[in-house]
mmCIF file with all atom_site columns, C-alpha atoms in Angstrom:
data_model
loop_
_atom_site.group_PDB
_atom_site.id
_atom_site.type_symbol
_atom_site.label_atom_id
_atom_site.label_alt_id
_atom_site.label_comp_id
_atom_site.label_asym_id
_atom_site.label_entity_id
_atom_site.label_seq_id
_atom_site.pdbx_PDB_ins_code
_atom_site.Cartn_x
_atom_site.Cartn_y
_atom_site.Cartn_z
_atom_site.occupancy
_atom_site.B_iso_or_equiv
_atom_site.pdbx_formal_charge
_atom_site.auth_seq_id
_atom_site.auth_comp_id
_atom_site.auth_asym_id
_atom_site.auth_atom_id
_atom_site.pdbx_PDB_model_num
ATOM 1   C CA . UNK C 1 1  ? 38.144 76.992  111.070 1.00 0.00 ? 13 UNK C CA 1
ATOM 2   C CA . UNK C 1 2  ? 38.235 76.668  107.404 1.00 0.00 ? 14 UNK C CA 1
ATOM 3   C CA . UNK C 1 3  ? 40.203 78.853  105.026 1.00 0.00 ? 15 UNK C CA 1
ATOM 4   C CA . UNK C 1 4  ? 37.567 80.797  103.579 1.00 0.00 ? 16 UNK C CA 1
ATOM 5   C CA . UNK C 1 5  ? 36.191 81.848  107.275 1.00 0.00 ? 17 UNK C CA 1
ATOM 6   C CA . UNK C 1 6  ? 39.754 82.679  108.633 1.00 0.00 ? 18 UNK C CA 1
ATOM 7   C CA . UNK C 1 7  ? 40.854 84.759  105.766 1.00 0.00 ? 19 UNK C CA 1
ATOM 8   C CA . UNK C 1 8  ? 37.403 86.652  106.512 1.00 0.00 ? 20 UNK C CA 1
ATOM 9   C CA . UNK C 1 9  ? 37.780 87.024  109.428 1.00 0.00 ? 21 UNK C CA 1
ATOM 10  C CA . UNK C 1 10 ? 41.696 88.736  109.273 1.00 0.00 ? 22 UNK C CA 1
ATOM 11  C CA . UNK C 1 11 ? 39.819 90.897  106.475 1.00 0.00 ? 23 UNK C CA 1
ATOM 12  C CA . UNK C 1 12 ? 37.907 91.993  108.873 1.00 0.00 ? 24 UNK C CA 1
ATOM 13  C CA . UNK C 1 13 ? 39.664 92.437  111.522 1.00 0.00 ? 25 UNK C CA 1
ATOM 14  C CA . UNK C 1 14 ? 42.535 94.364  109.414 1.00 0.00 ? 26 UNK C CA 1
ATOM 15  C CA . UNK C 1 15 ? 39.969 96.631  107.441 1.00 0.00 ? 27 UNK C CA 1
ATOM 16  C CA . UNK C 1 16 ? 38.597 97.679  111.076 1.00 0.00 ? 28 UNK C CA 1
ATOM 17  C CA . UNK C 1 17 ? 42.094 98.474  112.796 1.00 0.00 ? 29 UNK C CA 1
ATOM 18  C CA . UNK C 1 18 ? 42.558 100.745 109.706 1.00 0.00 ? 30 UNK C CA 1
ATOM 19  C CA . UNK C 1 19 ? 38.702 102.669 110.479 1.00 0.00 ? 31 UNK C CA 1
ATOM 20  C CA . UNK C 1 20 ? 38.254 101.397 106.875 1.00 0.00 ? 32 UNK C CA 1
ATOM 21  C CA . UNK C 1 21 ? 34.462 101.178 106.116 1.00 0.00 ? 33 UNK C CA 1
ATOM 22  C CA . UNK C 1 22 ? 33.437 98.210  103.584 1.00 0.00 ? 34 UNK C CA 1
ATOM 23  C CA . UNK C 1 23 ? 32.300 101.592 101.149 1.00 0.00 ? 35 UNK C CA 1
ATOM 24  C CA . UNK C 1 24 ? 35.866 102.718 100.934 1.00 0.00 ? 36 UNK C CA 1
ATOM 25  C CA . UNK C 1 25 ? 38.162 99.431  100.758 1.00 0.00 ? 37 UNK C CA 1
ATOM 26  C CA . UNK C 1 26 ? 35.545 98.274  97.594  1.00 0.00 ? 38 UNK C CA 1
ATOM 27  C CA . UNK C 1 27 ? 36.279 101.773 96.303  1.00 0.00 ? 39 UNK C CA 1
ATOM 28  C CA . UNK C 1 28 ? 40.659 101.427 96.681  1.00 0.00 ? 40 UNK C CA 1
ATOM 29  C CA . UNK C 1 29 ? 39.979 97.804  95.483  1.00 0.00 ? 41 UNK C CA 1
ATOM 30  C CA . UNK C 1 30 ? 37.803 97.669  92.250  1.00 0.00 ? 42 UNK C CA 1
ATOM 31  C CA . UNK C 1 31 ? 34.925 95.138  94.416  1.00 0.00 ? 43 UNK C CA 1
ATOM 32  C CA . UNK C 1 32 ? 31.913 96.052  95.318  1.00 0.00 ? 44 UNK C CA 1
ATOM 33  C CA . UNK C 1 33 ? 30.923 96.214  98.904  1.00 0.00 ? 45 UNK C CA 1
ATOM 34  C CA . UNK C 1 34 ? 28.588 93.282  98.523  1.00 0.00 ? 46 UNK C CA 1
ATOM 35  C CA . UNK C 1 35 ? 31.284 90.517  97.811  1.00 0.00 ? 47 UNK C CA 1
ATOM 36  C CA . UNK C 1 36 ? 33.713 92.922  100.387 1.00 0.00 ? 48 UNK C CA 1
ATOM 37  C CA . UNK C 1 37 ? 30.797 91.770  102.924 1.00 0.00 ? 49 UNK C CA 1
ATOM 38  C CA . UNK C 1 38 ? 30.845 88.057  101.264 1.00 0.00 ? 50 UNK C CA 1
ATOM 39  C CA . UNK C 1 39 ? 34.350 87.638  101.946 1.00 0.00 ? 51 UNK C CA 1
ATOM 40  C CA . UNK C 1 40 ? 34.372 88.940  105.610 1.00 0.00 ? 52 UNK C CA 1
ATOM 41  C CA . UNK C 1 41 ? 31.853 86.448  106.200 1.00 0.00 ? 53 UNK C CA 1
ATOM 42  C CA . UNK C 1 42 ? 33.865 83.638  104.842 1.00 0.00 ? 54 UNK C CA 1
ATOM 43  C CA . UNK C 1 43 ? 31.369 83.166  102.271 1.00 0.00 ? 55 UNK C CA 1
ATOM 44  C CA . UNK C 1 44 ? 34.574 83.638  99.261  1.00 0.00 ? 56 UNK C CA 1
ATOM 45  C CA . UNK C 1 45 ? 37.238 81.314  98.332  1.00 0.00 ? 57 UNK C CA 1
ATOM 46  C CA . UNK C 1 46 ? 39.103 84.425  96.790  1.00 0.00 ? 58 UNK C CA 1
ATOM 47  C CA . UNK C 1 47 ? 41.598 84.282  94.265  1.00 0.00 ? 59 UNK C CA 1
ATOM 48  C CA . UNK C 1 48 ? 45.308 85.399  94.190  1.00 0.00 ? 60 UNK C CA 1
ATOM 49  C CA . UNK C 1 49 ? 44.021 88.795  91.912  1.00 0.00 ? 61 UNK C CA 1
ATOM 50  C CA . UNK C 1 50 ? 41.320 89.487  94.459  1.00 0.00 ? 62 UNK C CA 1
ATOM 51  C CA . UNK C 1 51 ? 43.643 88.854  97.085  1.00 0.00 ? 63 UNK C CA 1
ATOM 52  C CA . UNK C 1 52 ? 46.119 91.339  95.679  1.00 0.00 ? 64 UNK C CA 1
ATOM 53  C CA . UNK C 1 53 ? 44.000 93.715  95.404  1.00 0.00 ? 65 UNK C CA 1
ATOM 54  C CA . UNK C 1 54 ? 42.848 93.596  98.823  1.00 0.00 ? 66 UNK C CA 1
ATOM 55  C CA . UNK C 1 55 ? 46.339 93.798  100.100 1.00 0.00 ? 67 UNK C CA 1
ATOM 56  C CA . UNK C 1 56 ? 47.218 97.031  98.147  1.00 0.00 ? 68 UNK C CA 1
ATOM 57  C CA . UNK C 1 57 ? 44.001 98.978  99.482  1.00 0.00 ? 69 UNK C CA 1
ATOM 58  C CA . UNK C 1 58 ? 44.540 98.319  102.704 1.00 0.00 ? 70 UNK C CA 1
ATOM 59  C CA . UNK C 1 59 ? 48.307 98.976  102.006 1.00 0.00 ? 71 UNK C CA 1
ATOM 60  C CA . UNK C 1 60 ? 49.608 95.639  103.486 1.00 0.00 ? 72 UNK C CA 1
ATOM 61  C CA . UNK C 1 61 ? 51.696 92.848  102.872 1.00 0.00 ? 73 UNK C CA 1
ATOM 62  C CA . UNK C 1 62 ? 50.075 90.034  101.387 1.00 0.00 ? 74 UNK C CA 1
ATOM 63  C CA . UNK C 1 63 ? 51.854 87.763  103.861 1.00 0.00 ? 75 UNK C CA 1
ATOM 64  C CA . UNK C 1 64 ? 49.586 89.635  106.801 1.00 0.00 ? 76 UNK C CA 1
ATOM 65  C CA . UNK C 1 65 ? 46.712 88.109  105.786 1.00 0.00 ? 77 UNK C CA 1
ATOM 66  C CA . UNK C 1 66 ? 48.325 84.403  106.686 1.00 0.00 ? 78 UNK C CA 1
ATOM 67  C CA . UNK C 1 67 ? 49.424 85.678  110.224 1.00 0.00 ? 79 UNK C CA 1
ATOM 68  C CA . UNK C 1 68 ? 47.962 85.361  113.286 1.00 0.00 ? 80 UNK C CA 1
ATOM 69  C CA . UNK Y 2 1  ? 56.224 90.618  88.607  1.00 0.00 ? 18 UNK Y CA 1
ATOM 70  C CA . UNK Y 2 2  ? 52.284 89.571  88.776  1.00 0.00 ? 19 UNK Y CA 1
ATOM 71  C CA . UNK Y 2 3  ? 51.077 87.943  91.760  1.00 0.00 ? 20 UNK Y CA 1
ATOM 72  C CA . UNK Y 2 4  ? 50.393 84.458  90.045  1.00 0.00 ? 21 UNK Y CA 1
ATOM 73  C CA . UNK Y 2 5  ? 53.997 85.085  88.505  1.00 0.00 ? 22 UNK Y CA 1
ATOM 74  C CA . UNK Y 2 6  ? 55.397 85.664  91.702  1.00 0.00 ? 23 UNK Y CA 1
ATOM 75  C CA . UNK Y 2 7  ? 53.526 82.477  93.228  1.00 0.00 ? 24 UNK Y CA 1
ATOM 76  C CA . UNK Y 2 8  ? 54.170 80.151  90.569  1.00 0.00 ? 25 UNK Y CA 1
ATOM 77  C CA . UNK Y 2 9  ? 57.709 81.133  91.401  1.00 0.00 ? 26 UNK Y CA 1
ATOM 78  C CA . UNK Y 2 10 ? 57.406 80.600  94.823  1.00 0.00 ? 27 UNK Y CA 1
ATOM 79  C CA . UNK Y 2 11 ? 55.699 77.092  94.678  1.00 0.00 ? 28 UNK Y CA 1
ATOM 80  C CA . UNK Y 2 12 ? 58.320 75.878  92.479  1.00 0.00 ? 29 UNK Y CA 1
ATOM 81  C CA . UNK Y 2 13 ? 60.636 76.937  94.982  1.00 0.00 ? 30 UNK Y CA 1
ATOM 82  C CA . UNK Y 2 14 ? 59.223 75.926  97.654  1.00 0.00 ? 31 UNK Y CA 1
ATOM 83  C CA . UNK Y 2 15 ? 58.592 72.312  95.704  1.00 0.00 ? 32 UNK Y CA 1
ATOM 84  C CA . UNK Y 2 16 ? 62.298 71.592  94.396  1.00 0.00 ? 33 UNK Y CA 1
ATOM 85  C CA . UNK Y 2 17 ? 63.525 72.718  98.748  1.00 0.00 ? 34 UNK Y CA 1
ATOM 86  C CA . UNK Y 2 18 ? 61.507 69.461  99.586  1.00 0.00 ? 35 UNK Y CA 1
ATOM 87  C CA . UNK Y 2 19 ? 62.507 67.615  96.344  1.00 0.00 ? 36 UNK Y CA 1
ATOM 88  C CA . UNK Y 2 20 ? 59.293 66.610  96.098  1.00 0.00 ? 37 UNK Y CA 1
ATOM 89  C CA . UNK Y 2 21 ? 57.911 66.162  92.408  1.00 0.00 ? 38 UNK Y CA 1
ATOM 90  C CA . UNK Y 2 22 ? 55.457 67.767  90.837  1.00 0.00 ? 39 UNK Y CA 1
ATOM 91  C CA . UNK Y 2 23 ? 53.560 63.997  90.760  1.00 0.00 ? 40 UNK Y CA 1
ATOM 92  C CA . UNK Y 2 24 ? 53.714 63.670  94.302  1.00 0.00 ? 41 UNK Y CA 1
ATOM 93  C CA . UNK Y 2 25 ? 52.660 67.275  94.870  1.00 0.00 ? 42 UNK Y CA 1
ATOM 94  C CA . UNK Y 2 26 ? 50.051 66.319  92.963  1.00 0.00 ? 43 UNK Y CA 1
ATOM 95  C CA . UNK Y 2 27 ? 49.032 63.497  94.806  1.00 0.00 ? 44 UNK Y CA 1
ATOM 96  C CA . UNK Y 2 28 ? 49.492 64.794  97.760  1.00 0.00 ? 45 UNK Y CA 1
ATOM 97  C CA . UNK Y 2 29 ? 47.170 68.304  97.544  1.00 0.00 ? 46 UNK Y CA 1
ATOM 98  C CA . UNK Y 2 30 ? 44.914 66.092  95.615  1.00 0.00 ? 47 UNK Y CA 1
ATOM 99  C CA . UNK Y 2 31 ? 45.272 68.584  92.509  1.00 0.00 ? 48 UNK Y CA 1
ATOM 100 C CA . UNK Y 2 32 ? 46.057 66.981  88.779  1.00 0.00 ? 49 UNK Y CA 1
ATOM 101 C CA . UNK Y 2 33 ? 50.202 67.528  87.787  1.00 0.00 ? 50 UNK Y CA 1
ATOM 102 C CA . UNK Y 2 34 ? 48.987 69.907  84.545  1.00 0.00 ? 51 UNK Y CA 1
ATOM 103 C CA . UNK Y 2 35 ? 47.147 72.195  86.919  1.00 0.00 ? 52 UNK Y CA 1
ATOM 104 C CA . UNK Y 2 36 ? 50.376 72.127  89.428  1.00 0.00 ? 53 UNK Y CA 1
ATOM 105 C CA . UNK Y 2 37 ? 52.461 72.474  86.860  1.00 0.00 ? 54 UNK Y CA 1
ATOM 106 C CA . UNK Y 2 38 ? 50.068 75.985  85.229  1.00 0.00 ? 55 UNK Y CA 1
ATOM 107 C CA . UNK Y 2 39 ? 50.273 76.963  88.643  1.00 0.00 ? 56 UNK Y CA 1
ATOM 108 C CA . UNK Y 2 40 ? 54.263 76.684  88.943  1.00 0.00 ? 57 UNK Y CA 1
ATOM 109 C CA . UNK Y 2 41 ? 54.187 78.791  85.203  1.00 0.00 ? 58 UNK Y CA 1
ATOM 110 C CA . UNK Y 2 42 ? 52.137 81.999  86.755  1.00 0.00 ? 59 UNK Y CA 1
ATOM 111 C CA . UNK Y 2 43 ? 49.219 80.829  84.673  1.00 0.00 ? 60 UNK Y CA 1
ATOM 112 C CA . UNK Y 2 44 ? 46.238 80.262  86.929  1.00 0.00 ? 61 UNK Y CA 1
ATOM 113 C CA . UNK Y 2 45 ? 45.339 82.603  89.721  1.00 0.00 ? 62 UNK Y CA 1
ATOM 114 C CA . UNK Y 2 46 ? 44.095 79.745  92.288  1.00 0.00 ? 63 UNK Y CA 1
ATOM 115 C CA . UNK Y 2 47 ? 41.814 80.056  95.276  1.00 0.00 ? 64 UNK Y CA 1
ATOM 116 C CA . UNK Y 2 48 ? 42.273 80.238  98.735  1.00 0.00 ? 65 UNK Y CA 1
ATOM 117 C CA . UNK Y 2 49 ? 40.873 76.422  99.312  1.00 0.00 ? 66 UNK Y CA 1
ATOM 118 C CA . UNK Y 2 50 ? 43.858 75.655  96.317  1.00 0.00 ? 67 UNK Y CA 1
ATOM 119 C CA . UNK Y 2 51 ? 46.145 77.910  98.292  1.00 0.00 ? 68 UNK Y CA 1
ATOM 120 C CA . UNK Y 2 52 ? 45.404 75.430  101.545 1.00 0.00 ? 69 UNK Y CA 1
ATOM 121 C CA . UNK Y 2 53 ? 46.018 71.884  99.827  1.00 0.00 ? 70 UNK Y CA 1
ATOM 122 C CA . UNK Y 2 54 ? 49.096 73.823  98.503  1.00 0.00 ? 71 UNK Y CA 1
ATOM 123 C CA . UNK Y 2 55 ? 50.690 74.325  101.542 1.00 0.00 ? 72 UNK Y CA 1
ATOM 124 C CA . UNK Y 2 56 ? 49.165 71.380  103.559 1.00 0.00 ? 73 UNK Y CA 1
ATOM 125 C CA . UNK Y 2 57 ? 50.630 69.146  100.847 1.00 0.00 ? 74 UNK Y CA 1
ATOM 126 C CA . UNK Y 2 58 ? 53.918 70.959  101.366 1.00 0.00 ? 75 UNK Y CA 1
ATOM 127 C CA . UNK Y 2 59 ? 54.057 71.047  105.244 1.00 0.00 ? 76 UNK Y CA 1
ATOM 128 C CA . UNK Y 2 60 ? 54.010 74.455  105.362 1.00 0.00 ? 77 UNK Y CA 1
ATOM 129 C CA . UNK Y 2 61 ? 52.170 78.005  106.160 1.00 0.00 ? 78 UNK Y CA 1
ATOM 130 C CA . UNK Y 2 62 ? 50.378 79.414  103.818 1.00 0.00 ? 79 UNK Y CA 1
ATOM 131 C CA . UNK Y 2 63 ? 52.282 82.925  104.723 1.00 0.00 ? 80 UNK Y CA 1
ATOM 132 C CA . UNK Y 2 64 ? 55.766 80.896  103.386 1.00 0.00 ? 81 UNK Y CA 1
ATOM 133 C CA . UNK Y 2 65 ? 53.970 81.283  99.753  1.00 0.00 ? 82 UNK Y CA 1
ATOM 134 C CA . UNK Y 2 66 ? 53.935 85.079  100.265 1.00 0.00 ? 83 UNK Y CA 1
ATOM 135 C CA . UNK Y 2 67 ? 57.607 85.835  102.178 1.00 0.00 ? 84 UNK Y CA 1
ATOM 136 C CA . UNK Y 2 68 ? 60.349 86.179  99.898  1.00 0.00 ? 85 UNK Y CA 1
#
């Protein structure tokens, strides 16, 4: 799987075990639920801001993203 | 520290471990050594896909950029 398609998919699946809607984790991270959506769908090749960003709404390590 | 702070950081680390040049890095994650070397100073906040040649190019995981 490529790298934009598993880091979507980890978004996803990390947002969800957190009963995060897309609505709220664009609101904690400054996106906008469009490109939120983008990203799950491994659609992004997101940067190390976005990333970071992502990371602190969901209140993670950014490491977590990498792991299986 | 910011996050392309800390991964510059981390890269350069992770580079000079291997003793592995910033050429051959280079070279190896098909990247140019000015960009590598941006990269290793915290000034570019690279991709995902960048991320992926990073690490490939290192023989590592990409969660080995993020632990400490």
């Amino acid at each position: 799987m490529d790298i934009k398609k598993e880091f979507g998919k980890r978004l996803n699946q990390l947002r969800k075990d957190r009963k995060m809607s897309q609505e709220k984790l664009a609101e904690l991270s400054e996106l906008n639920r469009p490109y939120i959506s983008a990203i799950e769908q491994g659609k992004r090749n997101v940067s190390l801001e976005v990333i970071s960003k992502l990371a602190q709404a969901l209140d993670i390590e950014i490491k977590q993203f990498f792991e299986a």
